JSON list of C-alpha atoms in Angstrom, two decimals:
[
{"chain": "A", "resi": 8, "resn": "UNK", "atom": "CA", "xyz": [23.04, -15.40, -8.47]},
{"chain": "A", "resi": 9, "resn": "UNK", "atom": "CA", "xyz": [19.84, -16.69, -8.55]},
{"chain": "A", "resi": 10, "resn": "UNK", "atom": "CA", "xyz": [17.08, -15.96, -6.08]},
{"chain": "A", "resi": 11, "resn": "UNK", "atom": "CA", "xyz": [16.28, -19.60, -5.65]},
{"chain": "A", "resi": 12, "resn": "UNK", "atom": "CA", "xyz": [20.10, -20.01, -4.75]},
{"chain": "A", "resi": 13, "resn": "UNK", "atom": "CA", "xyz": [19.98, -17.06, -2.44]},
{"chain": "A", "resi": 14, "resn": "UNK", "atom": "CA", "xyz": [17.27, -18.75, -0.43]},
{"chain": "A", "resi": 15, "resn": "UNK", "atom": "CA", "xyz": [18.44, -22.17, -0.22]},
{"chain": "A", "resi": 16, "resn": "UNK", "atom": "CA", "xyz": [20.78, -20.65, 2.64]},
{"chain": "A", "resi": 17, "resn": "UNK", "atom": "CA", "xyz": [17.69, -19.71, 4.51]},
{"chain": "A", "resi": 18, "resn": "UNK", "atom": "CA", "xyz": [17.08, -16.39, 5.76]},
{"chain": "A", "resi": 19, "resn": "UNK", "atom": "CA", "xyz": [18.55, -15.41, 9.00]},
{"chain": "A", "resi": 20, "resn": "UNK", "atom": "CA", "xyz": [17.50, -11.71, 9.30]},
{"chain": "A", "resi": 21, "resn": "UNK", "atom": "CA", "xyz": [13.68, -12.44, 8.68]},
{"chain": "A", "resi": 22, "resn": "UNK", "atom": "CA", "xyz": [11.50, -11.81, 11.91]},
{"chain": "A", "resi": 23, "resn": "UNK", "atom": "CA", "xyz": [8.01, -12.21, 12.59]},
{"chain": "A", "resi": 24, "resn": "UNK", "atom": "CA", "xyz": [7.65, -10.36, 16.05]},
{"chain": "A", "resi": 25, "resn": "UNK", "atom": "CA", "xyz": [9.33, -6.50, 16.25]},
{"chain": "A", "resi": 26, "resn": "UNK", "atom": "CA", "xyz": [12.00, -7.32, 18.36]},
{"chain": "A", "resi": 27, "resn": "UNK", "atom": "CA", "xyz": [12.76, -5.62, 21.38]},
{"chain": "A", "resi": 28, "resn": "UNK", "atom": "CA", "xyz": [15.46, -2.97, 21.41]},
{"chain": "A", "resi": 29, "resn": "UNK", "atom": "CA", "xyz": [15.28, -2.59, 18.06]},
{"chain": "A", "resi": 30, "resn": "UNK", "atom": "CA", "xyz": [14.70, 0.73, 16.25]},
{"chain": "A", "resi": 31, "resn": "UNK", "atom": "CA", "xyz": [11.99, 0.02, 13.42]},
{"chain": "A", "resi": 32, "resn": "UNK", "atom": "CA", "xyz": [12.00, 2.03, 9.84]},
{"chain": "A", "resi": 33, "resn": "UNK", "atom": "CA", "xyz": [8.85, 2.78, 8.15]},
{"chain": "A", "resi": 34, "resn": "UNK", "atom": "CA", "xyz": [6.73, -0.19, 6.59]},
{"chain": "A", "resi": 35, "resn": "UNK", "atom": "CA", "xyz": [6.05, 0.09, 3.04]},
{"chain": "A", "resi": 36, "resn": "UNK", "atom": "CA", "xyz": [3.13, -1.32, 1.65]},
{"chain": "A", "resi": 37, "resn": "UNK", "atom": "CA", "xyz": [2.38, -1.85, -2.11]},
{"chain": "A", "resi": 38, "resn": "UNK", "atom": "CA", "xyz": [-0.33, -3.88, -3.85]},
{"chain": "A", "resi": 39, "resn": "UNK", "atom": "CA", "xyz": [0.03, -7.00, -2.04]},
{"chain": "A", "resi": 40, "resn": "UNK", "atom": "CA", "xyz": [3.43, -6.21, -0.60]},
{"chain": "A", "resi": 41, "resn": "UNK", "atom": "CA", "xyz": [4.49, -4.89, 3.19]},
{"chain": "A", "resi": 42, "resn": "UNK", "atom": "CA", "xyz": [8.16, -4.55, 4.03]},
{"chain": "A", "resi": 43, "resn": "UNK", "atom": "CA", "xyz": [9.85, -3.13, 7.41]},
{"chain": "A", "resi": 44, "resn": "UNK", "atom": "CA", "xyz": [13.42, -3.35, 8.71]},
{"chain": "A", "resi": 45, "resn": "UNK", "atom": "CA", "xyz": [14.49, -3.13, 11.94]},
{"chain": "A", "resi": 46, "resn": "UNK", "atom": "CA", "xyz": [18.10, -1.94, 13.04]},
{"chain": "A", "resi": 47, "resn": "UNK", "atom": "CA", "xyz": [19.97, -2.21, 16.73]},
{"chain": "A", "resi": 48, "resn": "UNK", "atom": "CA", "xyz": [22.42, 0.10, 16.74]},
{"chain": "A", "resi": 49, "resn": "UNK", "atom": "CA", "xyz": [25.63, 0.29, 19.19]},
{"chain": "A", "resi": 50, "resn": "UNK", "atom": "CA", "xyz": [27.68, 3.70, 19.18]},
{"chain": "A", "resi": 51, "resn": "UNK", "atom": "CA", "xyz": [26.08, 5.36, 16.02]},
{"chain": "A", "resi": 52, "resn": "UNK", "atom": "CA", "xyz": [26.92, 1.81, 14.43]},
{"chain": "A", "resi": 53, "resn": "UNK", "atom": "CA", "xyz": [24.15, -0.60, 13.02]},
{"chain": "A", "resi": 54, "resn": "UNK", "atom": "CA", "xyz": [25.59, -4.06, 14.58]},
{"chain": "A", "resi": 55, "resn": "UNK", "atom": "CA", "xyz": [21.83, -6.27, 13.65]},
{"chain": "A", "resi": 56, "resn": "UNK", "atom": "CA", "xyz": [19.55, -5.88, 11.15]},
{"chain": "A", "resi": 57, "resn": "UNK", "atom": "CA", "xyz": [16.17, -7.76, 10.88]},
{"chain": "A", "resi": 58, "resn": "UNK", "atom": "CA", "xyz": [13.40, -7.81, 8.73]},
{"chain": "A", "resi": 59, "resn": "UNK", "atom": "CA", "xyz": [9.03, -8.54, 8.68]},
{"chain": "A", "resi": 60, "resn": "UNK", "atom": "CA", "xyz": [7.92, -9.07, 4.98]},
{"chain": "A", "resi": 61, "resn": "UNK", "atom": "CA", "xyz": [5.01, -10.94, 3.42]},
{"chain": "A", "resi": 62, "resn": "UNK", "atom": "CA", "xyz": [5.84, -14.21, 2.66]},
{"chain": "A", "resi": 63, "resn": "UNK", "atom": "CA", "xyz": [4.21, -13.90, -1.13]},
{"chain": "A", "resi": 64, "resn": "UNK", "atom": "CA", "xyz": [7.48, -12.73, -3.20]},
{"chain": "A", "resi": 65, "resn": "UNK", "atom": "CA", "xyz": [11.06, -15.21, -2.85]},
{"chain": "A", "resi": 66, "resn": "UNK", "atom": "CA", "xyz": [12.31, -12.07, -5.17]},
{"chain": "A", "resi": 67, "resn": "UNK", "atom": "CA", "xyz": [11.18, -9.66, -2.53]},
{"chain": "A", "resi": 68, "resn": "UNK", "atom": "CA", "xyz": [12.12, -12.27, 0.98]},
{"chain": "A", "resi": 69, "resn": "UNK", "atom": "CA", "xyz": [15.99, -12.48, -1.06]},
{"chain": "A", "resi": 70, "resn": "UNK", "atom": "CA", "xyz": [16.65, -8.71, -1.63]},
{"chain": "A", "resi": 71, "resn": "UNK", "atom": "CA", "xyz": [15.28, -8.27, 1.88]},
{"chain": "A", "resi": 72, "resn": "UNK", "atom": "CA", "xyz": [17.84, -10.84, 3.15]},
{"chain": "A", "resi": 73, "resn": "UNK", "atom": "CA", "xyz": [20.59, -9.00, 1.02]},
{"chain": "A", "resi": 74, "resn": "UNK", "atom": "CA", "xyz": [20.17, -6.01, 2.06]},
{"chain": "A", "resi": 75, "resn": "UNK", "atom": "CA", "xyz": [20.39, -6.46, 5.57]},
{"chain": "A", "resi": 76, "resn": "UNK", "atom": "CA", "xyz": [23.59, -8.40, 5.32]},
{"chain": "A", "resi": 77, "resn": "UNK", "atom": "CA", "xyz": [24.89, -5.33, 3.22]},
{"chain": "A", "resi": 78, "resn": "UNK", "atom": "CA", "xyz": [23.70, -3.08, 5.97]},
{"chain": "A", "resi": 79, "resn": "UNK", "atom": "CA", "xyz": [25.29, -5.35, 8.77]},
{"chain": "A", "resi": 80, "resn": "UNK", "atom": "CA", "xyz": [28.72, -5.63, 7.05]},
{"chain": "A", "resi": 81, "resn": "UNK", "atom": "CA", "xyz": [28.77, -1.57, 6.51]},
{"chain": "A", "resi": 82, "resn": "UNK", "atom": "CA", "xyz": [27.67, -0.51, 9.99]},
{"chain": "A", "resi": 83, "resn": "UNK", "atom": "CA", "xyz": [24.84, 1.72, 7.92]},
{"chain": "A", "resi": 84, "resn": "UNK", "atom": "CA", "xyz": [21.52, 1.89, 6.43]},
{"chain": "A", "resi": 85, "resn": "UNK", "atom": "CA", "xyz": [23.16, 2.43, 2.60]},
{"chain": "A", "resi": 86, "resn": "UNK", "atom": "CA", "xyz": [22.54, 0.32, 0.11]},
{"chain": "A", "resi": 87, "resn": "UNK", "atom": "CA", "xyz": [22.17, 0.85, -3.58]},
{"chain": "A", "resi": 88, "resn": "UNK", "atom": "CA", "xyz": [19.51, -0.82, -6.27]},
{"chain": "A", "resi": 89, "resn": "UNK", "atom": "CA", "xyz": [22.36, -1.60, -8.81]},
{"chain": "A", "resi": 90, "resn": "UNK", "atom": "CA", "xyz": [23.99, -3.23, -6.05]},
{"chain": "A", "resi": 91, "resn": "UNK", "atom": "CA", "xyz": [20.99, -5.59, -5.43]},
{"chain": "A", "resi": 92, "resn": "UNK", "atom": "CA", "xyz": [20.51, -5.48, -8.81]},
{"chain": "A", "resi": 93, "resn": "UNK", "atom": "CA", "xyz": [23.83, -6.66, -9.66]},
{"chain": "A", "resi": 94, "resn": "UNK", "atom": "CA", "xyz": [23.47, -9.13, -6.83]},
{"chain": "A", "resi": 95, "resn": "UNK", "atom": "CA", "xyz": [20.51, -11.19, -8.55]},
{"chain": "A", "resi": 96, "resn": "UNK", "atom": "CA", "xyz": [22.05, -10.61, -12.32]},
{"chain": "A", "resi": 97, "resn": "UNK", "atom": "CA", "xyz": [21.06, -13.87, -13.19]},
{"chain": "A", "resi": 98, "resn": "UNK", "atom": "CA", "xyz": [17.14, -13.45, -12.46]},
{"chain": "A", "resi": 99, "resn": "UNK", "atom": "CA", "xyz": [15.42, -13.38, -15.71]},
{"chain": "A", "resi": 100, "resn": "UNK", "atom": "CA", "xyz": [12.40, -11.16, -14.69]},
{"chain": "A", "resi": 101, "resn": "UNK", "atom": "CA", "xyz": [14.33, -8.02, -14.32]},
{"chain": "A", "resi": 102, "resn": "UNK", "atom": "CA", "xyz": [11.59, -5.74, -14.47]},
{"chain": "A", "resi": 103, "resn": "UNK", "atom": "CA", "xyz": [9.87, -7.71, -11.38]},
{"chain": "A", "resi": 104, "resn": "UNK", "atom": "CA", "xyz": [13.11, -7.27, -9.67]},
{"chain": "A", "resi": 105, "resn": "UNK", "atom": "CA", "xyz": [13.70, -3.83, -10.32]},
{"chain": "A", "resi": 106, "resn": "UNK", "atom": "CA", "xyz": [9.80, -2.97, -8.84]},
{"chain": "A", "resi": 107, "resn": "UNK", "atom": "CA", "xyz": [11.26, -5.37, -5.72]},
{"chain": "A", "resi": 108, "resn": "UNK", "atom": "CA", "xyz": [14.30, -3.26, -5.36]},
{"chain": "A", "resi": 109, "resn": "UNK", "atom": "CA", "xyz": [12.87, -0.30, -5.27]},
{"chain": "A", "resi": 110, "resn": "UNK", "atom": "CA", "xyz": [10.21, -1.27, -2.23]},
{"chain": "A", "resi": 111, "resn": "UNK", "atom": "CA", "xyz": [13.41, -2.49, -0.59]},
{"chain": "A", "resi": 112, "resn": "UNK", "atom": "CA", "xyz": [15.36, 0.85, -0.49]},
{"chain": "A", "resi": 113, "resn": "UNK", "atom": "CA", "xyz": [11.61, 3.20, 0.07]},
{"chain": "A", "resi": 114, "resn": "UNK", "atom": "CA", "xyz": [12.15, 0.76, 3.27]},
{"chain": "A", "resi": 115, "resn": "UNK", "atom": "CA", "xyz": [15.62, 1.63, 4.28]},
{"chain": "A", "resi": 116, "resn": "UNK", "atom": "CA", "xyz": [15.35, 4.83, 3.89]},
{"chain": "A", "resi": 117, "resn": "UNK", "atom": "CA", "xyz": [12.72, 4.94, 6.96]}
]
């Protein structure tokens, strides 16, 4: 899929505000890039997962989105850069992506 696609859906895990009850993992910043996810977590389980990114990158707002749908459906901060990867196949810039990917998971792992 296309990142383009991907965001035509809208993003539903984007946040401005750190929401309440939420446990926050560490921001990453790089060049012009911040990232920080946010997990609520019932009985050892993640049940929501949010994110605050800069608005600059779609490639970087899509994997974001991705990601915490990935982490939602599993119950747990795991996801994989091929998977993302794999995900956006159709995204020419592949380098750009893979530099994306891997602020997404420095994130997650937070």
């Amino acid at each position: 899929m296309k990142v383009s696609e991907f965001l035509k859906g809208g993003m539903e895990h984007f946040t401005e505000d750190i929401p309440a009850g939420f446990r926050a993992l560490s921001e990453v910043r790089e060049g012009v890039h911040r990232l920080q996810f946010f997990v609520k977590e019932e009985g050892g389980r993640v049940e929501k997962c949010l994110f605050k990114a800069s608005k600059r990158c779609k490639k970087l707002l899509a994997l974001s989105e991705k990601a915490c749908q990935l982490v939602e459906e599993r119950g747990e901060v795991k996801v994989s850069p091929e998977e993302l990867l794999n995900f956006f196949s159709e995204e020419k810039d592949r380098k750009k992506m893979e530099e994306r990917v891997k602020i997404v998971t420095r994130a997650l792992k937070g």
